CSV table of C-alpha atoms in Angstrom, one decimal:
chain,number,residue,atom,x,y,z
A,1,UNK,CA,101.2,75.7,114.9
A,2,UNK,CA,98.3,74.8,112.6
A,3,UNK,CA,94.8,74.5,113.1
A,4,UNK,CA,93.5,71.7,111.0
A,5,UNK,CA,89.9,72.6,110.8
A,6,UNK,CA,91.2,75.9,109.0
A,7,UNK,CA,92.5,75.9,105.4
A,8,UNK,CA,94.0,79.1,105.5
A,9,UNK,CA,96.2,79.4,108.7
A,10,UNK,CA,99.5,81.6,109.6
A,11,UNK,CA,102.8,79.6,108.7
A,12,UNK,CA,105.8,80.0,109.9
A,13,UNK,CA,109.6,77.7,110.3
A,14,UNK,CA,107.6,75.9,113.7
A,15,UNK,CA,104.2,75.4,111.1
A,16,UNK,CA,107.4,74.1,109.0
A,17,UNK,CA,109.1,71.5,111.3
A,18,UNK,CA,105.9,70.6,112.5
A,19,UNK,CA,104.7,68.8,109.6
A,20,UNK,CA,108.3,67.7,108.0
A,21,UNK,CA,108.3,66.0,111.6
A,22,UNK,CA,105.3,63.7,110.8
A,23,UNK,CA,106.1,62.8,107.1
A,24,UNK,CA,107.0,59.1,107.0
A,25,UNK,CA,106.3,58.3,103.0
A,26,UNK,CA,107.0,61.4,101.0
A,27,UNK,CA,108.7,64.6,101.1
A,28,UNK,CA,108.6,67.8,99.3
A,29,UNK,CA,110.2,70.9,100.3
A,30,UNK,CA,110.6,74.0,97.4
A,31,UNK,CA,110.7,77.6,99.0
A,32,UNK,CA,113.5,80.5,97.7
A,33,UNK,CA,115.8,79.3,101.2
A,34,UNK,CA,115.6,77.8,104.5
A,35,UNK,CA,116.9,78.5,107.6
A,36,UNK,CA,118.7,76.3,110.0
A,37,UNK,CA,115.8,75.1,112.2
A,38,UNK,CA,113.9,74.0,109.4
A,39,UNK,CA,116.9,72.4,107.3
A,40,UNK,CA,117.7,70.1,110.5
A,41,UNK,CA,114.6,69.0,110.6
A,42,UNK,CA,114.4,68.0,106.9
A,43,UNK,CA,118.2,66.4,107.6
A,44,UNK,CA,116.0,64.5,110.2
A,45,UNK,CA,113.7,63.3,107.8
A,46,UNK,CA,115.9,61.7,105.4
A,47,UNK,CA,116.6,58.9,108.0
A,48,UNK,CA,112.6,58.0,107.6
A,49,UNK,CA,111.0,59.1,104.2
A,50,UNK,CA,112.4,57.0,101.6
A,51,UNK,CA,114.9,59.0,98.9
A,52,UNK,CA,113.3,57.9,96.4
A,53,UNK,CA,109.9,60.3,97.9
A,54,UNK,CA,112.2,63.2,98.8
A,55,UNK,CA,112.5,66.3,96.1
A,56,UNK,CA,114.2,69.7,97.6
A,57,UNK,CA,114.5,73.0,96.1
A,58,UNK,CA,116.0,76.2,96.5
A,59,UNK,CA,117.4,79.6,94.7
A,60,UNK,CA,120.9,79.4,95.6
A,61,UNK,CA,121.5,82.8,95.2
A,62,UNK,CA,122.8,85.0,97.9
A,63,UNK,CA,120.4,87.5,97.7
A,64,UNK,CA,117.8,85.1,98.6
A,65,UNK,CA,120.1,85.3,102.1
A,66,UNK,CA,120.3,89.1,102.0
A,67,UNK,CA,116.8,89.3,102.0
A,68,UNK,CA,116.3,86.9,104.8
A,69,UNK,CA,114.4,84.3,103.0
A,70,UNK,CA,116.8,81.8,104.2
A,71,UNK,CA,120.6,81.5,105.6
A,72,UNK,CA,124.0,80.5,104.5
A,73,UNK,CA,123.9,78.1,107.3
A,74,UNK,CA,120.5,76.5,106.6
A,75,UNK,CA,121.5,76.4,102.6
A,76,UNK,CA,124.5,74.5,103.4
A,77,UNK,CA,123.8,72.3,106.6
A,78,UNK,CA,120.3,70.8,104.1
A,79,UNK,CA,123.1,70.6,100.7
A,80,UNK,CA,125.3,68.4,103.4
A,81,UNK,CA,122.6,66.5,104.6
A,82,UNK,CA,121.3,65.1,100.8
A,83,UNK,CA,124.7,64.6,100.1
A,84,UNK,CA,125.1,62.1,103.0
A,85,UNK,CA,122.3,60.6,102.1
A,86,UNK,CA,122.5,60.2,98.0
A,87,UNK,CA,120.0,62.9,97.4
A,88,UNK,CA,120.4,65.9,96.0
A,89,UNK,CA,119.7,69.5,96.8
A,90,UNK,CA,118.0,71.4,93.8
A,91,UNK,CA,118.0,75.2,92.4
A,92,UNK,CA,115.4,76.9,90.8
A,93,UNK,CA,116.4,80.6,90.4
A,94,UNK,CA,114.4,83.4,91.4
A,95,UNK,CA,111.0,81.1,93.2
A,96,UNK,CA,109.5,83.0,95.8
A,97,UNK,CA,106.9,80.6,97.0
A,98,UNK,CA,106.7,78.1,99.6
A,99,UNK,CA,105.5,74.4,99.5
A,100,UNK,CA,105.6,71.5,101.5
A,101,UNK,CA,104.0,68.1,101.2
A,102,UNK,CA,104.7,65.7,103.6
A,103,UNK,CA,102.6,62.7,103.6
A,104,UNK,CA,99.0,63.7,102.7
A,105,UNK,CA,99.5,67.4,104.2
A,106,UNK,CA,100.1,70.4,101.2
A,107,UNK,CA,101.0,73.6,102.8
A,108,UNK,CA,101.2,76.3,100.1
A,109,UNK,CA,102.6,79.6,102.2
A,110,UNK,CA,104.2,83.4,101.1
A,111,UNK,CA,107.6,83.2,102.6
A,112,UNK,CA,108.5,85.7,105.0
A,113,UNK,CA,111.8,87.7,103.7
A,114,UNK,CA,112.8,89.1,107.0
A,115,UNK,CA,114.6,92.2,105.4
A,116,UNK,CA,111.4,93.7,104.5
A,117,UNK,CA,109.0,92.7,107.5
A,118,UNK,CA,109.4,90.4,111.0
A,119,UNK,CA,107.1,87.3,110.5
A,120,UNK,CA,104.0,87.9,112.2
A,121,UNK,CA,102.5,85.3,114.8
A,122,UNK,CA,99.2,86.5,114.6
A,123,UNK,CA,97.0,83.2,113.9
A,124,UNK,CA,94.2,85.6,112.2
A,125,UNK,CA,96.8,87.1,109.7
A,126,UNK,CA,97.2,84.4,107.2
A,127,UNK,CA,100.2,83.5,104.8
A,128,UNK,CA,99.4,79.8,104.1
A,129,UNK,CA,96.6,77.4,102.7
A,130,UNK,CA,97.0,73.9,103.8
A,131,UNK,CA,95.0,70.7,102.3
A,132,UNK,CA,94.5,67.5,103.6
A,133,UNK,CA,92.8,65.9,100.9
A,134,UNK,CA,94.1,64.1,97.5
A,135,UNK,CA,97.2,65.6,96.2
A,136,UNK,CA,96.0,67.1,92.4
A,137,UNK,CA,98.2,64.8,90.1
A,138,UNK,CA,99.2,67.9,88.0
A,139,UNK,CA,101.1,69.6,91.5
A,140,UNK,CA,102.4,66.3,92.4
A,141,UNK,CA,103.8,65.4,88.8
A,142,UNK,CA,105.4,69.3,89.1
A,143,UNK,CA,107.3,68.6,92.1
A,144,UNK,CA,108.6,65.0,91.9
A,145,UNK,CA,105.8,63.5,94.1
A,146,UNK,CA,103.9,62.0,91.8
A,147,UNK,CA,104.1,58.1,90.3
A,148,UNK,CA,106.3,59.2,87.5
A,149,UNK,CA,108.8,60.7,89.6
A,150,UNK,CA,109.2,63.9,87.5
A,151,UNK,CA,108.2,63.2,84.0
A,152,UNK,CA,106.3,66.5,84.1
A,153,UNK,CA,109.3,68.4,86.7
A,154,UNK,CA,108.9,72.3,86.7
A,155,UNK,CA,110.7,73.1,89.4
A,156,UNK,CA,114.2,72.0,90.8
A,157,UNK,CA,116.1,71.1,87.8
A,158,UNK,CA,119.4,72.1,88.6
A,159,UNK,CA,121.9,70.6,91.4
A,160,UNK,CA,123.0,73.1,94.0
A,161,UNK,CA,126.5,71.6,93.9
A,162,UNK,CA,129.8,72.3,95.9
A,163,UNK,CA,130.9,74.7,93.2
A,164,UNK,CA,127.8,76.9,93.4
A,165,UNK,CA,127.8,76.5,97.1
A,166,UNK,CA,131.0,78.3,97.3
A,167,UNK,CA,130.0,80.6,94.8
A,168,UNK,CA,127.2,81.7,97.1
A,169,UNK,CA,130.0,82.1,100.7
A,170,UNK,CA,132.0,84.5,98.4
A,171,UNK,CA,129.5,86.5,97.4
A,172,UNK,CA,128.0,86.4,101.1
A,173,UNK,CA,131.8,87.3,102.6
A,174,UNK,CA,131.7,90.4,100.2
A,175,UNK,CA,128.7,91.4,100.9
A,176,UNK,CA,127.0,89.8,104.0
A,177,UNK,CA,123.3,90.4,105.0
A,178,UNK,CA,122.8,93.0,107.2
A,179,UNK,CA,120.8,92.4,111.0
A,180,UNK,CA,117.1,92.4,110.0
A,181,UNK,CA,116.3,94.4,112.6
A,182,UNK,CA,118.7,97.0,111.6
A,183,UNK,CA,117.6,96.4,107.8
A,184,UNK,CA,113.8,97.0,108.9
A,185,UNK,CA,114.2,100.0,110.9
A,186,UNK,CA,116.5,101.7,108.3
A,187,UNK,CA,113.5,100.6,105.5
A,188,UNK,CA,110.7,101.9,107.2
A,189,UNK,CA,112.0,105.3,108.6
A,190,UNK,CA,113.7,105.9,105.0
A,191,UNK,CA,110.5,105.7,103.8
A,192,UNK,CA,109.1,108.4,106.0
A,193,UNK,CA,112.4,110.3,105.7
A,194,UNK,CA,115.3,111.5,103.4
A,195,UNK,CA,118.1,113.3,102.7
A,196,UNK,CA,117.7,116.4,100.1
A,197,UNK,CA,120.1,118.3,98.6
A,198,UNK,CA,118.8,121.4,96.5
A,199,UNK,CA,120.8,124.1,94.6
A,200,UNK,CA,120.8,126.8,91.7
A,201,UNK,CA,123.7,127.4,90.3
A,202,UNK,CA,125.4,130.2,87.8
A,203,UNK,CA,122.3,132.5,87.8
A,204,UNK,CA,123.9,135.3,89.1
A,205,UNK,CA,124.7,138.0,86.4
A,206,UNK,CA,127.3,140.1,88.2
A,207,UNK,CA,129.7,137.8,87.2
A,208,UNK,CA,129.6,138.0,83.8
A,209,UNK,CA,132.3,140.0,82.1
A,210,UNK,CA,134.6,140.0,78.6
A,211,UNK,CA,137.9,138.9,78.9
A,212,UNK,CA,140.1,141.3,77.0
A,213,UNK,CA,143.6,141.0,75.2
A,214,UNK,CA,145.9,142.7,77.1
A,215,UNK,CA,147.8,144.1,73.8
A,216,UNK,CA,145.4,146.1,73.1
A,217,UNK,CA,146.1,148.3,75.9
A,218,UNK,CA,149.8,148.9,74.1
A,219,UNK,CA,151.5,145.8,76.6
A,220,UNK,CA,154.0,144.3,75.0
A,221,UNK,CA,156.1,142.5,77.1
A,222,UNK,CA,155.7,138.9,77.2
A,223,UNK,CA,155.7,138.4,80.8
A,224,UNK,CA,153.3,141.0,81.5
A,225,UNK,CA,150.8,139.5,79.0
A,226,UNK,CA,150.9,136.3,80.4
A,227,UNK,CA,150.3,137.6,84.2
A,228,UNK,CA,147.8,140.4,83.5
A,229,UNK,CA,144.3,139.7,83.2
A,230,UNK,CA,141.9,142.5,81.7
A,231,UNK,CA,137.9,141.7,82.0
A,232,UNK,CA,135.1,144.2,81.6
A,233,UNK,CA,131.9,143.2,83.4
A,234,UNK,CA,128.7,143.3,81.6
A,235,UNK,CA,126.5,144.3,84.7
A,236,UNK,CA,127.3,146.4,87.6
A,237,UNK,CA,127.5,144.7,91.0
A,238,UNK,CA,124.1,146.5,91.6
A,239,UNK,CA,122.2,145.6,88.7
A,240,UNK,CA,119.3,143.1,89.0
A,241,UNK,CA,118.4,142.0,85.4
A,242,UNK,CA,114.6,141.4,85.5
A,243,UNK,CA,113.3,140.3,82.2
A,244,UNK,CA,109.7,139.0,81.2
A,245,UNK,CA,108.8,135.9,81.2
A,246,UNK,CA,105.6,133.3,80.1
A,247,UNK,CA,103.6,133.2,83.4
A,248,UNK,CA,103.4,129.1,84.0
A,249,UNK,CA,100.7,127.1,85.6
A,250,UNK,CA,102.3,124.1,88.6
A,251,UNK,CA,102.8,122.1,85.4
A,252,UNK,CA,105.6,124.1,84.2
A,253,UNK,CA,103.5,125.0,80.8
A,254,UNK,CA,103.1,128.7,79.6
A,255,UNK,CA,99.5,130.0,79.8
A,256,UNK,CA,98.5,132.3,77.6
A,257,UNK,CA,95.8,133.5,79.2
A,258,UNK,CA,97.8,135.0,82.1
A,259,UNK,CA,100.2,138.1,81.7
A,260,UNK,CA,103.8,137.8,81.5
A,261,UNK,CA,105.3,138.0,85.1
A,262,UNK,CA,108.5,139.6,85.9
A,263,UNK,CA,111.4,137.3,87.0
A,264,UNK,CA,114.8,137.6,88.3
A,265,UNK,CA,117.4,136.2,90.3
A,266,UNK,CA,115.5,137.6,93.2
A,267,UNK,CA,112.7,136.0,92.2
A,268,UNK,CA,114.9,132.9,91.8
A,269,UNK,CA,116.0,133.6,95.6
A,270,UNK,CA,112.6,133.9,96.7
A,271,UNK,CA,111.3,131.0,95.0
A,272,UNK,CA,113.8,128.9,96.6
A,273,UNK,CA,113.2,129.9,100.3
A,274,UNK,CA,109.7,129.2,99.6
A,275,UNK,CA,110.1,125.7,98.0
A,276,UNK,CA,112.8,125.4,101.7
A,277,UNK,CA,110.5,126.5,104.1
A,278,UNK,CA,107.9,124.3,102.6
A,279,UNK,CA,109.2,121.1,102.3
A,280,UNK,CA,113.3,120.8,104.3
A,281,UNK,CA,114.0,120.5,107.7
A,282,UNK,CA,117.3,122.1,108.2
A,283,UNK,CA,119.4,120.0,110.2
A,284,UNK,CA,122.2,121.1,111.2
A,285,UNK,CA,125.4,119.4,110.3
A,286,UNK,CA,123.0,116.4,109.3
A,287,UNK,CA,122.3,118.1,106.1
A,288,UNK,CA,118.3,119.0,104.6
A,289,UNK,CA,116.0,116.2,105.3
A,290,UNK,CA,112.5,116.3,103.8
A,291,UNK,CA,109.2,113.6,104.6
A,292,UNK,CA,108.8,111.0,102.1
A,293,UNK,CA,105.2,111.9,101.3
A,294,UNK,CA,106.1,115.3,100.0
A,295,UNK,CA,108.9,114.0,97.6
A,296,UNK,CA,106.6,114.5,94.9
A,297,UNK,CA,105.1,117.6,95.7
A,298,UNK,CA,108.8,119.2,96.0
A,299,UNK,CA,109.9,118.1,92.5
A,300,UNK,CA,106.4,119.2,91.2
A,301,UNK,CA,107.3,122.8,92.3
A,302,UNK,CA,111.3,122.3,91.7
A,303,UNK,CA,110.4,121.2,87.9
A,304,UNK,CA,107.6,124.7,87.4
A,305,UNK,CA,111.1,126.7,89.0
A,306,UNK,CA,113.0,124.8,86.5
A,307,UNK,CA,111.4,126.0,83.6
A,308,UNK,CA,110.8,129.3,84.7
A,309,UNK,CA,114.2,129.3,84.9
A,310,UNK,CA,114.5,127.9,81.0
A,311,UNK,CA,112.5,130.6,80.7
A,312,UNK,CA,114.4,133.2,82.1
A,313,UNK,CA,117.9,131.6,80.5
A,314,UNK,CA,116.2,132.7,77.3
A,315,UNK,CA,115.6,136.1,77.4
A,316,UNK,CA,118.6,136.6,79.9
A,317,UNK,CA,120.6,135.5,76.6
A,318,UNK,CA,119.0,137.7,74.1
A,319,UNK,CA,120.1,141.1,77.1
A,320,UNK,CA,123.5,139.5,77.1
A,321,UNK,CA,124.3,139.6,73.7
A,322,UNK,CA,122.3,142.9,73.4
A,323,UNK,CA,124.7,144.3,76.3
A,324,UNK,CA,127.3,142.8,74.9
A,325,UNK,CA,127.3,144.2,71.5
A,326,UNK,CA,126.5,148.0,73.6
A,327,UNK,CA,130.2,147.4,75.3
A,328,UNK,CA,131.8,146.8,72.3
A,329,UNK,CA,131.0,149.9,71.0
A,330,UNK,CA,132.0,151.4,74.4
A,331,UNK,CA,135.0,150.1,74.4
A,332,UNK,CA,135.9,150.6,70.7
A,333,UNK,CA,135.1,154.3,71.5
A,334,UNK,CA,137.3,154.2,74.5
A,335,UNK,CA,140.4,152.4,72.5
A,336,UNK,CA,140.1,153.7,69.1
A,337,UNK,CA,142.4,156.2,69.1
A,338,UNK,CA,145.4,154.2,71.1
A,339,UNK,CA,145.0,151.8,68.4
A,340,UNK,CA,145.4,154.0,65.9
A,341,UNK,CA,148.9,155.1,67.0
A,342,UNK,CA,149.7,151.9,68.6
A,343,UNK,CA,148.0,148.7,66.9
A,344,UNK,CA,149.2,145.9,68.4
A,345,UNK,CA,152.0,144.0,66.3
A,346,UNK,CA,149.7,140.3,65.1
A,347,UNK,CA,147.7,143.6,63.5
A,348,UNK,CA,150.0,144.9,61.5
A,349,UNK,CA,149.8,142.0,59.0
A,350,UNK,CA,145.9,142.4,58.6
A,351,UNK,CA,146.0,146.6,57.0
A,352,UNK,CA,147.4,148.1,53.6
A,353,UNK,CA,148.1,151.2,55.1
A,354,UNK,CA,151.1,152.3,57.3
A,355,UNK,CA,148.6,153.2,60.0
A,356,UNK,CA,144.9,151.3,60.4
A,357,UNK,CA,142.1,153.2,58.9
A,358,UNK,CA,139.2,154.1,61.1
A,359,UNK,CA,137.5,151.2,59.5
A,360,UNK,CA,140.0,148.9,59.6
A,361,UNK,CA,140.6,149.3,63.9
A,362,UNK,CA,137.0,148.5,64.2
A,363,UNK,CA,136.8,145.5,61.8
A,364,UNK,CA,139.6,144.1,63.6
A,365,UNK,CA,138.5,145.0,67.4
A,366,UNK,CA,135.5,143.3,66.5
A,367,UNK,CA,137.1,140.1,65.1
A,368,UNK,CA,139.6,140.7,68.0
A,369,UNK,CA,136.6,139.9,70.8
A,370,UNK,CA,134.2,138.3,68.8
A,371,UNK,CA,134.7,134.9,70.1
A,372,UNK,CA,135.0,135.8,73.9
A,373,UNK,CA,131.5,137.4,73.0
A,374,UNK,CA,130.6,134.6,72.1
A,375,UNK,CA,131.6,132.3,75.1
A,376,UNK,CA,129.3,135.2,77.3
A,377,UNK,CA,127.0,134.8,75.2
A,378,UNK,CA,126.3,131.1,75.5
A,379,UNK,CA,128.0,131.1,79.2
A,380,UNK,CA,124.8,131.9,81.1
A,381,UNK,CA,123.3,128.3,81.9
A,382,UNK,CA,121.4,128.5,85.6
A,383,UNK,CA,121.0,125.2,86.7
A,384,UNK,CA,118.8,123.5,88.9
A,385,UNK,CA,120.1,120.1,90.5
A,386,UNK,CA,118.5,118.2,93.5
A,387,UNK,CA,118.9,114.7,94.7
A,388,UNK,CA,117.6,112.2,97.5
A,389,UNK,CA,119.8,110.0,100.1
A,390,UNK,CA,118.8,107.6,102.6
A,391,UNK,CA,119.1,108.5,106.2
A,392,UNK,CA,121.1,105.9,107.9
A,393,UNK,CA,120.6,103.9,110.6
A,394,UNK,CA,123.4,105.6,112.4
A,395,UNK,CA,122.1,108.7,112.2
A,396,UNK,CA,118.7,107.3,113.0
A,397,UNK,CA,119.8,106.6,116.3
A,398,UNK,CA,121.3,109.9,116.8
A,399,UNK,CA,119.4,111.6,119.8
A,400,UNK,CA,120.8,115.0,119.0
A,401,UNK,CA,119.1,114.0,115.4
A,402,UNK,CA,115.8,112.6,117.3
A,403,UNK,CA,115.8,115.9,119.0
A,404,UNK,CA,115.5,118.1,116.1
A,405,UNK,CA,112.7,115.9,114.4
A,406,UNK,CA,111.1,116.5,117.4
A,407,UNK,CA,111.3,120.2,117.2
A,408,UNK,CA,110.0,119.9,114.0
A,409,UNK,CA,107.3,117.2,114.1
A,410,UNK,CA,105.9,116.9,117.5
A,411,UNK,CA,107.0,114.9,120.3
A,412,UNK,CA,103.8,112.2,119.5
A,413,UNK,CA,105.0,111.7,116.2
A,414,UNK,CA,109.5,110.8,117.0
A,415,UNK,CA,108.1,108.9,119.6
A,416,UNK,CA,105.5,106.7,117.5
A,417,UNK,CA,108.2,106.4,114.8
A,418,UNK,CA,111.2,105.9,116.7
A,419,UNK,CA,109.5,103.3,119.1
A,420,UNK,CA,108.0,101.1,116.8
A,421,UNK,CA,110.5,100.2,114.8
A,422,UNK,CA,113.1,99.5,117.4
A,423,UNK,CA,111.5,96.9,118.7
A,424,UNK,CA,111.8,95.5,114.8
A,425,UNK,CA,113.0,91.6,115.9
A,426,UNK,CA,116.2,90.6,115.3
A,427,UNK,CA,116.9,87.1,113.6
């Protein structure tokens, strides 16, 4: 309720019906929706304040309902009511602020979009101005109150007609608002919380090998070909390539000043675990959750990995192809002479002589495995990929999943979070 010798005073839909209850000679009602309280009590008012005196606006727009700035019902039990009385219900698309003028009060208020936050009832927290005094001519000629009933209109030019109405149910019946309790309590413990998922992929070098015809091992039948499947790994299963690398500051920029650090996929390893332990909960089958606050932190130091690992990728590809061109000679050596006695046949085409010449088994070896160097060579791309979810509301009420924030935060803290925003009101 209001307090008249205050001009700025908490408003809410009882400050609302309040004063649409005492207007008797004009009426002016523009706010992004209403809800079904205050549109019966404007449906009242149409049997006293003459039509001529009454402008009302809305956003019909269903999102204005999915935020909780107003409801379905309200939108269509005031469109029903100005119908049965000749008026009409207006639209202004995307308005956010409230005002009512009924008689000689002006309440200009912030309304509440119960998605985001319950209205408070506190009287000393504020959402509203309300005036008593003249009407300025310049607000009243931009609402339809004024003399020349909406020469100078800025607001409400648009009819929220049948058509749109329906327009507004189907979008609603796809996707209908959500409880605002429910909607709060997922909002405010999504922003504490959320959902990571972090991995490094393909920097493992074991894997690496050459993939290698399997005619030039003297198979010739067809079938055998097609099944078998030759490689020749570029590392041993116990090598760890360690290369130099540009030692970084946080930013992820090379300092010269420092000396070059040694890297690895060790160090990659390591790096991770220490990026884990600092900033993920592990939780169980619920996946890696990680506080909101240290979001930006964690891709602070995932972006300085990431470039070390850019880093690394480089000089990783200049050893490849150095390794790479190493086995070709090792495996020319190895080959040479079966070659020589037995080239294989798509050779045969590709030498002058009856037999290859020393020269001409290594030009066409090379040409032979030059493109699968090639696709090592360029293979080796470590990746870094991480990404953010929401934690439900399901989840949030989870008391195994309580349980384990509990473990990690402190039994002050769950409690704090998880009690004061289930007692978020419900509309």
């Amino acid at each position: 309720m209001t307090d008249n010798k205050k001009t700025f005073i908490h408003a809410d839909d009882e400050t609302l019906i309040m004063l649409i209850g005492n207007a008797r000679q004009r009426l002016v009602f523009i706010a992004p929706g209403v809800r079904k309280t205050v549109a019966q009590a404007l449906a009242s008012s149409m049997d006293v304040v003459p039509v001529e005196a009454i402008h009302l606006v809305v956003d019909a727009d269903p999102e204005v309902c999915r935020l909780g700035y107003g409801s379905l019902n309200g939108l269509e039990l005031l469109q029903f009511a100005a119908g049965q009385h000749n008026l009409v219900l207006n639209n202004h698309p995307g308005i956010r602020i409230g005002l009512l003028i009924a008689d000689e009060a002006t309440l200009i208020y912030s309304p509440t979009p119960l998605l985001i936050e319950g209205g408070s009832q506190t009287p000393n927290k504020p959402n509203a101005v309300i005036l008593d005094a003249q009407l300025p001519q310049a607000l009243a000629d931009a609402c339809a109150a004024g003399e020349r009933q909406g020469a100078k209109l800025e607001v409400g030019r648009d009819v929220v007609d049948a058509g749109k109405l329906d327009a507004v149910k189907r979008d609603l019946l796809e996707r209908p608002p959500k409880k605002f309790n429910v909607a709060r309590v997922e909002r405010v413990f999504n922003s504490m919380l959320h959902y990571v998922e972090l991995r490094i992929e393909d920097y493992k070098l074991t894997s690496r090998s050459l993939a290698l015809d399997a005619k030039l091992f003297g198979v010739t039948n067809p079938e055998v070909v097609r099944r078998l499947r030759n490689r020749y790994t570029l590392f041993a299963d116990t090598e760890s390539l360690n290369v130099e690398i540009e030692s970084l500051d946080a930013d992820g920029k090379a300092n010269p000043k420092k000396t070059k650090e040694k890297f690895g996929p060790r160090s990659i390893d390591e790096e991770r675990q220490r990026i884990k332990k600092r900033f993920i909960l592990e939780a169980g089958d619920y996946g890696l959750i990680i506080l909101r606050k240290d979001v930006e932190e964690f891709e602070k130091q995932i972006n300085a990995l990431r470039s070390k690992i850019e880093a690394y990728k480089k000089a990783v590809q200049t050893e490849i192809a150095r390794r790479t061109d190493e086995i070709v000679i090792e495996l020319l050596a190895a080959l040479k002479d079966a070659l020589k006695a037995n080239p294989p046949e798509h050779w045969r085409s590709r030498y002058m002589g009856e037999t290859p010449a020393d020269a001409d088994i290594e030009r066409l070896f090379q040409e032979e495995i030059r493109a699968e160097v090639k696709r090592v060579n360029t293979d080796f791309n470590p990746r870094v990929f991480h990404a953010f979810k929401d934690v439900t509301y399901k989840t949030f009420k989870d008391e195994k999943f309580r349980k384990l924030l509990e473990v990690r935060f402190g039994k002050d803290a769950i409690d704090r979070i998880f009690s004061e925003h289930d007692a978020a009101p419900e509309e």
